[in-house]
Coordinates of C-alpha atoms in Angstrom, one line a residue:
Chain A
M119 CA -0.5 0.1 -0.2
N120 CA 1.0 3.0 -0.5
Q121 CA 2.7 5.5 2.1
T122 CA 1.1 8.5 1.2
G123 CA -2.3 7.3 0.9
C124 CA -5.0 7.9 3.6
P125 CA -4.4 5.8 6.1
E126 CA -7.3 4.0 7.8
V127 CA -8.8 5.5 10.6
K128 CA -9.0 2.7 13.8
V129 CA -11.8 3.5 16.2
P130 CA -10.9 1.7 19.3
F131 CA -12.5 -0.9 20.8
P132 CA -13.5 0.5 23.9
V133 CA -15.2 3.4 22.1
F134 CA -17.6 0.6 20.2
F135 CA -18.6 -1.2 23.4
T136 CA -19.5 1.6 25.3
V137 CA -21.5 3.5 23.1
G138 CA -23.1 0.3 22.3
I139 CA -24.0 -0.7 25.6
V140 CA -25.0 2.6 26.4
S141 CA -27.4 2.9 23.3
L142 CA -28.7 -0.5 24.3
A143 CA -29.9 0.1 27.8
E144 CA -31.8 3.8 27.1
N145 CA -33.4 2.2 24.1
L146 CA -34.3 -1.0 26.4
L147 CA -36.1 1.0 28.8
V148 CA -38.4 3.3 26.4
V149 CA -39.4 -0.4 25.1
V150 CA -40.0 -1.7 28.3
A151 CA -41.8 1.2 29.6
V152 CA -43.8 1.8 26.9
M153 CA -45.1 -2.2 27.1
R154 CA -45.2 -2.3 30.7
S155 CA -47.0 1.2 31.1
R156 CA -51.0 1.0 30.1
N157 CA -51.3 4.6 29.5
L158 CA -48.3 4.9 26.7
H159 CA -50.4 2.0 24.2
S160 CA -51.1 5.1 21.6
P161 CA -49.6 4.9 18.5
M162 CA -47.2 7.7 18.7
Y163 CA -45.7 5.7 21.6
C164 CA -45.7 2.6 19.9
F165 CA -43.9 4.3 16.8
M166 CA -41.2 5.3 19.2
C167 CA -41.0 2.0 20.7
S168 CA -40.5 0.6 17.2
L169 CA -37.8 3.2 16.6
A170 CA -36.3 2.1 20.1
A171 CA -36.2 -1.3 19.2
F172 CA -34.6 -1.1 16.1
N173 CA -32.1 1.1 17.4
T174 CA -31.8 -1.9 20.4
I175 CA -31.3 -4.6 17.8
A176 CA -28.4 -2.4 15.9
S177 CA -26.5 -1.9 19.1
V178 CA -26.9 -5.7 20.2
T179 CA -25.8 -6.7 16.6
K180 CA -22.8 -4.1 16.8
T181 CA -21.7 -5.0 20.1
W182 CA -21.5 -8.9 19.3
E183 CA -19.7 -8.4 16.4
N184 CA -17.0 -6.4 18.3
L185 CA -16.9 -8.6 21.0
M186 CA -16.4 -11.3 18.2
I187 CA -13.6 -9.3 16.1
V188 CA -12.2 -8.9 19.8
L189 CA -12.1 -12.8 20.1
A190 CA -10.7 -13.6 17.1
D191 CA -8.6 -11.0 17.4
A192 CA -7.2 -12.8 20.5
G193 CA -7.1 -16.2 18.3
H194 CA -10.1 -17.8 20.0
L195 CA -12.1 -17.6 16.9
E196 CA -11.7 -19.2 13.7
R197 CA -12.3 -16.3 11.1
R198 CA -12.8 -18.2 8.2
G199 CA -14.8 -21.7 9.5
P200 CA -18.2 -21.4 8.3
P201 CA -20.2 -21.0 11.5
E202 CA -18.3 -17.7 11.7
T203 CA -19.3 -16.8 8.2
D204 CA -22.9 -17.5 8.5
L205 CA -23.0 -15.5 12.1
D206 CA -21.5 -12.3 9.6
D207 CA -24.4 -13.2 7.2
V208 CA -26.7 -13.2 10.1
M209 CA -25.4 -9.9 11.4
D210 CA -25.2 -8.3 8.5
S211 CA -29.1 -9.0 7.6
L212 CA -29.8 -7.8 11.4
L213 CA -27.8 -4.6 10.9
C214 CA -29.7 -4.0 7.7
M215 CA -32.9 -4.3 8.8
S216 CA -32.4 -2.4 12.0
F217 CA -31.1 0.5 9.9
V218 CA -34.0 0.3 7.2
G219 CA -36.4 0.2 10.5
S220 CA -34.8 3.0 11.8
I221 CA -35.9 5.3 9.2
S222 CA -39.0 3.7 8.3
S223 CA -39.9 4.6 12.4
F224 CA -38.7 7.9 11.5
L225 CA -41.0 8.6 8.7
A226 CA -44.0 6.9 10.7
I227 CA -43.4 9.1 13.5
A228 CA -43.7 12.1 11.3
V229 CA -46.7 11.1 9.2
D230 CA -48.1 10.4 12.5
R231 CA -47.3 14.2 14.1
Y232 CA -48.7 15.6 10.7
I233 CA -51.9 13.6 10.9
T234 CA -51.9 14.8 14.8
I235 CA -52.0 18.0 13.7
F236 CA -53.6 18.4 10.3
H237 CA -56.2 15.6 10.7
A238 CA -56.3 16.2 14.1
L239 CA -60.2 15.9 15.3
R240 CA -60.0 12.9 13.4
Y241 CA -56.7 11.4 14.4
H242 CA -58.5 8.5 16.6
N243 CA -60.7 7.3 13.8
I244 CA -57.6 7.5 11.2
M245 CA -55.0 6.1 13.5
T246 CA -56.6 3.2 15.2
M247 CA -54.3 0.8 17.2
Q248 CA -55.5 -1.6 15.1
R249 CA -53.9 0.1 12.1
T250 CA -51.0 1.0 13.9
A251 CA -50.0 -2.9 15.0
A252 CA -50.3 -3.4 11.0
I253 CA -48.3 -0.8 10.2
L254 CA -45.8 -1.6 12.9
G255 CA -46.3 -4.9 11.5
L256 CA -45.7 -4.1 7.6
I257 CA -42.7 -2.3 8.6
W258 CA -40.9 -5.5 10.6
T259 CA -41.5 -7.7 8.0
S260 CA -40.7 -5.6 4.9
C261 CA -37.4 -5.0 7.0
A262 CA -36.1 -8.5 7.6
V263 CA -37.3 -8.9 4.1
L264 CA -35.2 -6.4 2.9
A265 CA -32.4 -7.3 5.0
V266 CA -32.5 -11.0 3.8
L267 CA -32.7 -10.0 0.5
M268 CA -29.8 -7.5 0.6
V269 CA -27.5 -9.9 2.1
K270 CA -27.8 -12.5 -0.1
F271 CA -28.0 -10.4 -2.9
F272 CA -25.6 -8.0 -2.5
N273 CA -23.9 -8.4 -6.0
F274 CA -26.3 -6.9 -7.6
K275 CA -26.0 -3.4 -7.6
F276 CA -29.7 -2.5 -7.8
I277 CA -29.9 -3.6 -4.7
M278 CA -27.4 -1.3 -3.4
I279 CA -29.2 1.8 -5.4
C280 CA -32.7 1.0 -4.2
F281 CA -30.8 1.5 -0.5
I282 CA -29.7 4.6 -1.5
V283 CA -32.7 6.1 -3.1
F284 CA -35.0 4.9 -0.2
F285 CA -32.6 6.7 2.2
V286 CA -33.0 10.0 0.2
V287 CA -36.5 9.7 -0.5
S288 CA -37.3 9.2 3.5
L289 CA -35.0 12.1 4.2
A290 CA -36.8 14.3 2.0
A291 CA -40.2 13.2 2.8
I292 CA -39.2 13.2 7.1
C293 CA -37.7 17.1 5.8
F294 CA -40.7 18.2 4.4
L295 CA -43.4 16.7 7.0
Y296 CA -41.5 18.4 9.6
V297 CA -41.2 21.9 7.9
Y298 CA -44.7 21.8 6.9
M299 CA -45.7 21.2 10.5
F300 CA -43.5 23.8 11.8
M301 CA -44.5 26.9 9.6
M302 CA -48.1 26.3 10.6
A303 CA -47.1 25.7 14.2
R304 CA -46.3 28.9 13.8
I305 CA -49.0 30.6 11.7
H306 CA -50.7 29.3 14.8
A307 CA -48.6 30.1 17.5
K308 CA -47.8 33.8 17.1
N309 CA -51.7 34.5 17.5
I310 CA -51.6 33.0 20.6
A311 CA -48.9 35.5 21.8
A312 CA -46.3 32.9 21.9
R313 CA -43.1 33.8 23.6
W314 CA -40.2 34.6 21.1
G315 CA -38.1 32.0 23.5
S316 CA -40.4 29.3 22.8
N317 CA -40.3 29.6 18.8
M318 CA -36.4 29.9 19.1
R319 CA -37.2 26.5 21.3
G320 CA -38.9 25.1 18.3
A321 CA -37.1 25.6 15.8
L322 CA -33.9 24.7 17.5
T323 CA -35.8 21.3 18.5
L324 CA -36.6 20.8 14.9
T325 CA -32.9 21.7 13.8
I326 CA -31.4 19.0 16.2
L327 CA -34.1 16.4 15.3
F328 CA -33.4 16.5 11.4
G329 CA -29.8 17.4 11.8
A330 CA -29.1 15.0 14.0
F331 CA -30.7 12.4 11.9
V332 CA -28.6 13.5 8.7
V333 CA -25.0 14.2 10.1
C334 CA -25.5 10.7 11.9
W335 CA -27.0 8.9 8.5
A336 CA -25.0 10.9 5.8
P337 CA -22.1 9.9 5.8
F338 CA -22.5 6.0 5.6
F339 CA -24.6 6.6 2.7
V340 CA -22.4 8.7 1.4
H341 CA -19.5 6.0 1.6
L342 CA -22.1 3.8 -0.2
V343 CA -22.4 6.3 -3.1
I344 CA -18.4 6.4 -3.7
I345 CA -18.1 2.7 -3.3
T346 CA -20.6 2.4 -6.2
V347 CA -19.6 6.0 -8.4
C348 CA -15.6 6.3 -7.5
P349 CA -13.8 2.7 -6.1
M350 CA -10.6 3.8 -7.6
N351 CA -10.2 7.6 -7.2
P352 CA -7.8 8.6 -4.7
Y353 CA -10.0 11.6 -3.1
C354 CA -12.7 8.4 -2.4
E355 CA -10.2 6.3 -0.9
C356 CA -9.1 8.9 1.7
Y357 CA -13.0 9.2 2.4
R358 CA -13.5 6.0 2.7
S359 CA -10.7 5.4 4.9
L360 CA -12.6 7.0 7.6
F361 CA -14.9 4.4 7.1
E362 CA -15.0 3.5 11.1
L363 CA -16.0 6.8 12.2
H364 CA -18.8 6.5 10.0
V365 CA -20.4 3.6 12.0
V366 CA -19.5 5.4 15.2
L367 CA -21.8 8.0 14.0
M368 CA -24.3 5.6 13.2
M369 CA -24.1 3.7 16.3
S370 CA -24.3 7.2 18.2
H371 CA -27.5 7.9 17.2
A372 CA -29.1 5.2 18.3
L373 CA -27.6 6.6 21.4
I374 CA -29.1 10.0 21.2
D375 CA -32.4 8.7 19.5
P376 CA -33.8 8.4 22.9
A377 CA -32.8 12.0 24.2
I378 CA -34.6 13.4 20.9
Y379 CA -37.5 11.3 20.6
A380 CA -38.8 9.9 23.8
F381 CA -37.3 11.8 26.7
R382 CA -39.0 14.5 25.3
M383 CA -42.6 13.4 26.0
A384 CA -43.1 14.1 30.0
E385 CA -45.3 10.9 29.9
L386 CA -42.8 8.7 29.3
R387 CA -40.0 10.2 31.5
H388 CA -43.0 10.2 34.3
T389 CA -43.1 6.3 33.5
F390 CA -39.4 6.4 33.6
R391 CA -39.5 7.8 36.7
K392 CA -41.7 5.4 38.5
M393 CA -40.3 2.5 36.6
L394 CA -36.9 3.1 38.3
F395 CA -37.4 4.8 41.3
C396 CA -40.7 3.4 42.7
S397 CA -40.2 0.5 44.9
D398 CA -43.8 -1.6 44.5
W399 CA -44.1 -2.2 40.7
K400 CA -47.5 -3.4 40.8
F401 CA -48.5 -0.6 42.4
C402 CA -46.9 2.1 40.3
L403 CA -47.5 0.5 36.8
Chain B
M100 CA -4.7 -12.8 -12.4
D101 CA -7.9 -13.7 -12.6
S102 CA -10.7 -11.8 -14.4
I103 CA -12.7 -10.5 -11.1
N104 CA -15.4 -8.9 -11.6
P105 CA -14.7 -5.8 -10.0
W106 CA -18.2 -4.5 -9.5
L107 CA -18.3 -7.7 -7.6
L108 CA -15.5 -6.6 -5.4
F109 CA -16.7 -3.2 -5.0
F110 CA -20.1 -4.1 -3.4
F111 CA -18.6 -6.9 -1.6
N112 CA -16.6 -4.2 0.1
V113 CA -20.1 -2.3 1.6
M114 CA -21.1 -5.8 3.1
D115 CA -17.7 -6.5 3.6
S116 CA -17.2 -2.7 5.7
S117 CA -20.6 -3.4 7.5
S118 CA -19.0 -6.3 9.2
R119 CA -15.6 -5.6 10.2
F120 CA -15.4 -8.8 11.3
V121 CA -14.6 -10.0 8.0
K122 CA -12.9 -7.1 6.7
L123 CA -10.4 -6.8 9.9
F124 CA -9.5 -10.5 8.8
E125 CA -9.0 -9.2 5.6
M126 CA -6.3 -6.1 6.5
S127 CA -4.3 -8.4 8.5
D128 CA -4.4 -11.3 6.2
F129 CA -3.6 -9.2 2.8
H130 CA -0.3 -8.5 3.5
N131 CA 0.4 -12.1 4.6
R132 CA -0.6 -14.0 1.6
S133 CA 1.3 -14.2 -1.4
Q134 CA -0.7 -17.0 -3.0
V135 CA -3.7 -16.5 -4.1
S136 CA -5.1 -20.0 -4.5
A137 CA -8.1 -19.3 -2.5
R138 CA -9.6 -17.1 -5.0
R139 CA -10.5 -20.0 -6.6
S140 CA -13.5 -20.9 -4.4
D141 CA -16.2 -19.0 -4.6
Y142 CA -16.7 -18.9 -0.9
V143 CA -13.3 -17.3 0.1
W144 CA -12.8 -15.2 -2.8
Q145 CA -16.0 -13.3 -2.0
Y146 CA -14.0 -12.2 0.7
E147 CA -11.1 -10.6 -1.3
Y148 CA -10.1 -7.3 -0.4
Y149 CA -10.3 -4.8 -3.1
E150 CA -6.9 -3.5 -3.0
D151 CA -5.9 -6.8 -3.9
E152 CA -6.8 -5.8 -7.5
E153 CA -4.9 -2.5 -8.1
P154 CA -3.5 0.1 -5.1
V155 CA -5.0 3.2 -5.6
S156 CA -2.2 5.7 -6.7
F157 CA -1.6 8.5 -4.7
E158 CA 0.6 10.5 -7.0
G159 CA -0.2 13.8 -8.7
L160 CA -3.1 14.8 -6.2
K161 CA -4.0 18.4 -7.4
A162 CA -6.1 19.4 -4.2
H163 CA -5.8 18.0 -0.8
R164 CA -6.3 14.3 -0.1
Y165 CA -9.2 14.9 1.8
S166 CA -10.5 17.2 0.2
I167 CA -14.1 15.3 -0.6
V168 CA -14.4 14.6 3.5
I169 CA -14.0 18.4 4.0
G170 CA -16.2 19.2 1.4
F171 CA -18.6 16.9 2.4
W172 CA -18.7 18.2 6.4
V173 CA -18.6 21.4 5.3
G174 CA -21.6 21.1 2.9
L175 CA -23.4 19.3 5.6
A176 CA -22.7 21.7 8.5
V177 CA -24.0 24.8 6.0
F178 CA -27.2 22.9 5.2
V179 CA -27.8 22.4 9.1
I180 CA -27.0 25.8 9.6
F181 CA -28.8 27.5 6.7
M182 CA -32.1 25.1 8.0
F183 CA -31.8 26.4 11.2
F184 CA -31.5 30.0 10.0
V185 CA -34.5 29.4 7.8
L186 CA -36.7 28.2 10.6
T187 CA -35.8 31.0 12.8
L188 CA -36.7 33.5 9.8
L189 CA -39.8 31.5 9.8
T190 CA -40.1 32.5 13.4
K191 CA -39.0 36.0 13.2
T192 CA -41.4 37.1 10.2
G193 CA -44.4 35.9 13.0
A194 CA -42.5 37.5 15.8
P195 CA -42.9 41.4 14.9
H196 CA -46.3 40.8 14.3
Q197 CA -47.4 39.5 17.4
E198 CA -48.3 42.7 18.9
N199 CA -50.0 44.1 15.6
P200 CA -53.0 46.1 16.4
D201 CA -55.5 44.0 15.9
S202 CA -56.7 45.5 19.0
G203 CA -56.7 48.6 17.0
E204 CA -60.1 47.1 14.9
K205 CA -61.7 46.1 17.8
R206 CA -64.7 48.5 18.3
H207 CA -65.1 49.0 14.3
R208 CA -67.3 46.5 13.2
P209 CA -70.3 44.9 14.9
E210 CA -69.3 41.7 13.8
G211 CA -66.7 42.3 15.9
C212 CA -63.0 40.5 15.0
L213 CA -63.8 38.7 12.5
V214 CA -64.0 41.3 9.6
D215 CA -61.2 42.8 10.8
I216 CA -58.9 42.4 8.0
N217 CA -57.6 44.4 5.1
G218 CA -59.4 43.1 2.2
H219 CA -57.0 41.2 0.7
Q220 CA -58.1 38.3 -1.1
D221 CA -55.3 36.6 -1.8
D222 CA -54.6 33.2 -3.1
N223 CA -55.1 30.8 -0.2
D224 CA -52.8 28.2 -1.6
K225 CA -50.0 30.4 -2.2
A226 CA -49.7 31.5 1.9
F227 CA -46.8 29.8 1.9
S228 CA -44.9 31.9 -0.4
R229 CA -45.6 35.2 1.4
P230 CA -45.0 36.4 4.4
L231 CA -46.7 34.5 7.1
L232 CA -48.8 37.9 8.0
E233 CA -50.2 38.4 4.8
G234 CA -50.9 34.7 4.4
S235 CA -52.8 34.3 7.4
R236 CA -54.9 37.6 6.8
S237 CA -56.1 35.9 3.6
Y238 CA -57.0 32.8 5.9
F239 CA -59.3 35.1 7.8
N240 CA -61.1 36.2 4.8
F241 CA -61.7 32.4 3.7
Y242 CA -63.0 31.8 7.1
I243 CA -65.5 34.7 7.3
S244 CA -67.2 33.6 4.1
E245 CA -67.3 29.7 5.3
E246 CA -68.4 30.5 8.4
D247 CA -71.0 33.2 7.6
Q248 CA -72.2 30.7 5.1
A249 CA -72.5 27.5 7.4
H250 CA -73.3 29.5 10.4
G251 CA -76.9 28.4 11.0
K252 CA -76.0 24.5 11.4
Q253 CA -76.4 22.6 14.4
K254 CA -73.7 24.4 17.2
P255 CA -75.2 22.8 20.5
E256 CA -73.8 19.0 18.7
D257 CA -71.1 20.3 17.9
K258 CA -70.1 22.4 20.9
R259 CA -71.0 19.0 22.8
R260 CA -69.0 16.2 20.8
S261 CA -66.1 18.5 19.9
A262 CA -65.1 20.4 22.9
K263 CA -63.7 17.2 24.3
D264 CA -62.1 16.6 20.9
K265 CA -60.8 20.2 20.5
A266 CA -59.3 20.1 24.3
G267 CA -57.4 16.9 23.1
R268 CA -56.4 18.8 20.1
L269 CA -55.1 21.6 22.1
Q270 CA -53.2 19.3 24.0
R271 CA -51.7 17.4 21.4
S272 CA -50.8 20.4 19.2
A273 CA -49.1 22.1 22.2
E274 CA -47.3 19.0 22.5
I275 CA -46.3 18.5 19.1
D276 CA -46.3 22.1 17.5
E277 CA -44.2 23.7 20.1
M278 CA -42.3 20.4 21.0
D279 CA -41.5 22.8 23.9
E280 CA -40.7 20.7 27.4
D281 CA -42.7 23.5 29.5
V282 CA -45.6 23.2 27.6
E283 CA -45.7 19.3 27.7
E284 CA -45.0 19.5 31.1
S285 CA -48.0 21.6 31.8
G286 CA -49.8 18.6 30.0
G287 CA -51.2 21.3 27.8
Q288 CA -54.7 20.3 28.3
H289 CA -56.2 23.5 28.6
Q290 CA -53.0 26.0 28.7
P291 CA -53.6 27.4 25.6
L292 CA -57.1 28.2 26.7
S293 CA -56.5 29.4 30.0
G294 CA -54.0 31.5 28.3
L295 CA -56.6 33.2 26.5
T296 CA -58.7 33.4 29.1
E297 CA -56.8 35.9 31.2
K298 CA -56.4 38.5 28.1
S299 CA -57.9 41.7 28.9
K300 CA -60.3 43.5 26.7
S301 CA -57.5 44.8 24.4
D302 CA -56.9 41.0 23.5
R303 CA -59.8 39.9 23.2
D304 CA -59.3 40.7 18.8
R305 CA -56.2 38.5 19.3
E306 CA -58.4 35.8 20.7
C307 CA -60.7 36.4 17.9
A308 CA -57.9 36.3 15.9
F309 CA -57.2 33.1 17.4
L310 CA -60.4 31.4 17.0
S311 CA -60.2 32.2 13.1
H312 CA -56.3 31.2 13.2
F313 CA -56.9 27.6 14.8
S314 CA -58.8 26.4 12.0
I315 CA -55.8 26.8 9.7
P316 CA -54.6 23.1 9.5
N317 CA -58.2 22.4 8.6
F318 CA -58.1 25.1 5.8
V319 CA -55.0 23.7 4.8
N320 CA -56.5 20.3 4.2
L321 CA -59.5 21.5 2.2
D322 CA -57.8 24.3 0.2
H323 CA -55.5 21.1 -1.0
G324 CA -58.5 19.0 -1.0
S325 CA -57.3 16.5 1.6
T326 CA -60.4 16.6 3.4
L327 CA -63.3 16.3 2.5
G328 CA -66.2 19.6 3.2
E329 CA -65.9 18.9 6.9
D330 CA -67.6 21.9 7.8
D331 CA -68.1 21.0 11.1
L332 CA -64.1 21.6 11.9
L333 CA -64.9 25.0 11.3
Y334 CA -66.7 25.4 14.3
E335 CA -64.7 23.7 16.5
P336 CA -62.7 26.8 17.8
S337 CA -65.3 29.1 17.6
V338 CA -67.9 26.7 20.1
I339 CA -64.5 26.5 22.6
L340 CA -63.6 30.0 22.7
E341 CA -67.2 31.1 22.7
R342 CA -67.8 29.1 25.8
Q343 CA -64.7 31.1 27.3
S344 CA -65.5 34.8 26.1
Q345 CA -69.5 34.4 26.8
A346 CA -68.4 34.9 30.4
R347 CA -67.5 38.3 29.2
N348 CA -69.6 39.1 26.1
G349 CA -70.5 37.8 23.1
H350 CA -67.6 39.6 21.5
C351 CA -66.4 37.2 19.6
D352 CA -70.0 35.6 18.3
T353 CA -69.8 34.1 14.9
H354 CA -72.2 36.4 13.5

């Protein structure tokens, strides 16, 4: 390899482990809280629970993979044995599934919020729990199928293009929905003597929501694009050398997701407090 | 050298890269292996690192090696900051008009607040392209005509049926529109309404403005044809606010 090339940037294992375990803990907390607490059984919380579940799967898979790499480096695992490669395929499928699932969950949350605002009075008729369950079932099965297909047939360029197109379209849809809602909210809020501070905070919230999504996901997807478009270009090579950093970014999105979506809901925070600090669970929940 | 399909290798790098388990293996084994006998087997061949083909030459680069990386991150930062400024600009367009003398016209018309508008009859669907205030005023006009026409319909049932929905909607709207912690903490159920009720007389027009403005999301639906003429939705805000304001006077009654 050329000395003047871009050396691959390595991220130490402890970083991966920390990010993975902390995000696992947070998301598991959200999933358990939504499932156990009866007054969190509404469509909005179900979608957040689904997002947290996908993030949990991603964290578990990534952490497990790191563990296997550490073991393989230490010589305890056979790198090329069939069990390891099959396991590797399974892990890749799970990762793909959780990535596509997270994006679908974001889209579902954005659509749910949109319906809440623009079809508010018919919300309970439009978004019944049966429909929510159907939507979630659809998301989970399609993600599973997609993941298996992608790993089995990674040879085909078409699959990767689909992946990238899916990401870009979802991004555009989410961006549009939120900006539209925000604009409507401003028109509405300015006539209830909304404070300047709260307007700024709304803008900041939206920027954080969307900004975090873009900052964490875009580098990996640009990596995919670069792999397709300019594999031999030295500039692209230097971009690819930062791959591990981009993976850490993606994992850290699973870490900050609960902070952006779930922990902002007062109801959910209240449930956490009851769960974690309440001695008598039966009474508390 | 085997004629390896380059696309296959490149694609593999994607999935390969997504699994550091295999990639690290390749990186460490690449230098050790001089033989490529393993390539014959499809199974192993799949895991060939793409660099086996041809190392990328770094000679004669005109720009900095990391220029794509830098360009990408700068572009991303600019995008996020631009989005933030656009959002705050949308906010700013609203803020100076919060103190807009709606109250200036409070005494002028017998019908009260609903006709307090400059007579703009703008295109409703162009509301987003114009400053927010003008757009919202055009909504006023639309609602006045609608409410005047449909004024005689069953309000009492709407009152009962929709008051609860409206409160719920306000709560949800408050939760989600603001996305503010303080609004959420307060439960938001009656916050927007109680915020209105404690206003002085001079604010009543603003309250009436709220009444009309509050229908805007529904208005948008009507405009885009996404809901069928749900006339009852037009009454929702008036219903609840009427109850609030009836205690003082029927100033904001929809006549």
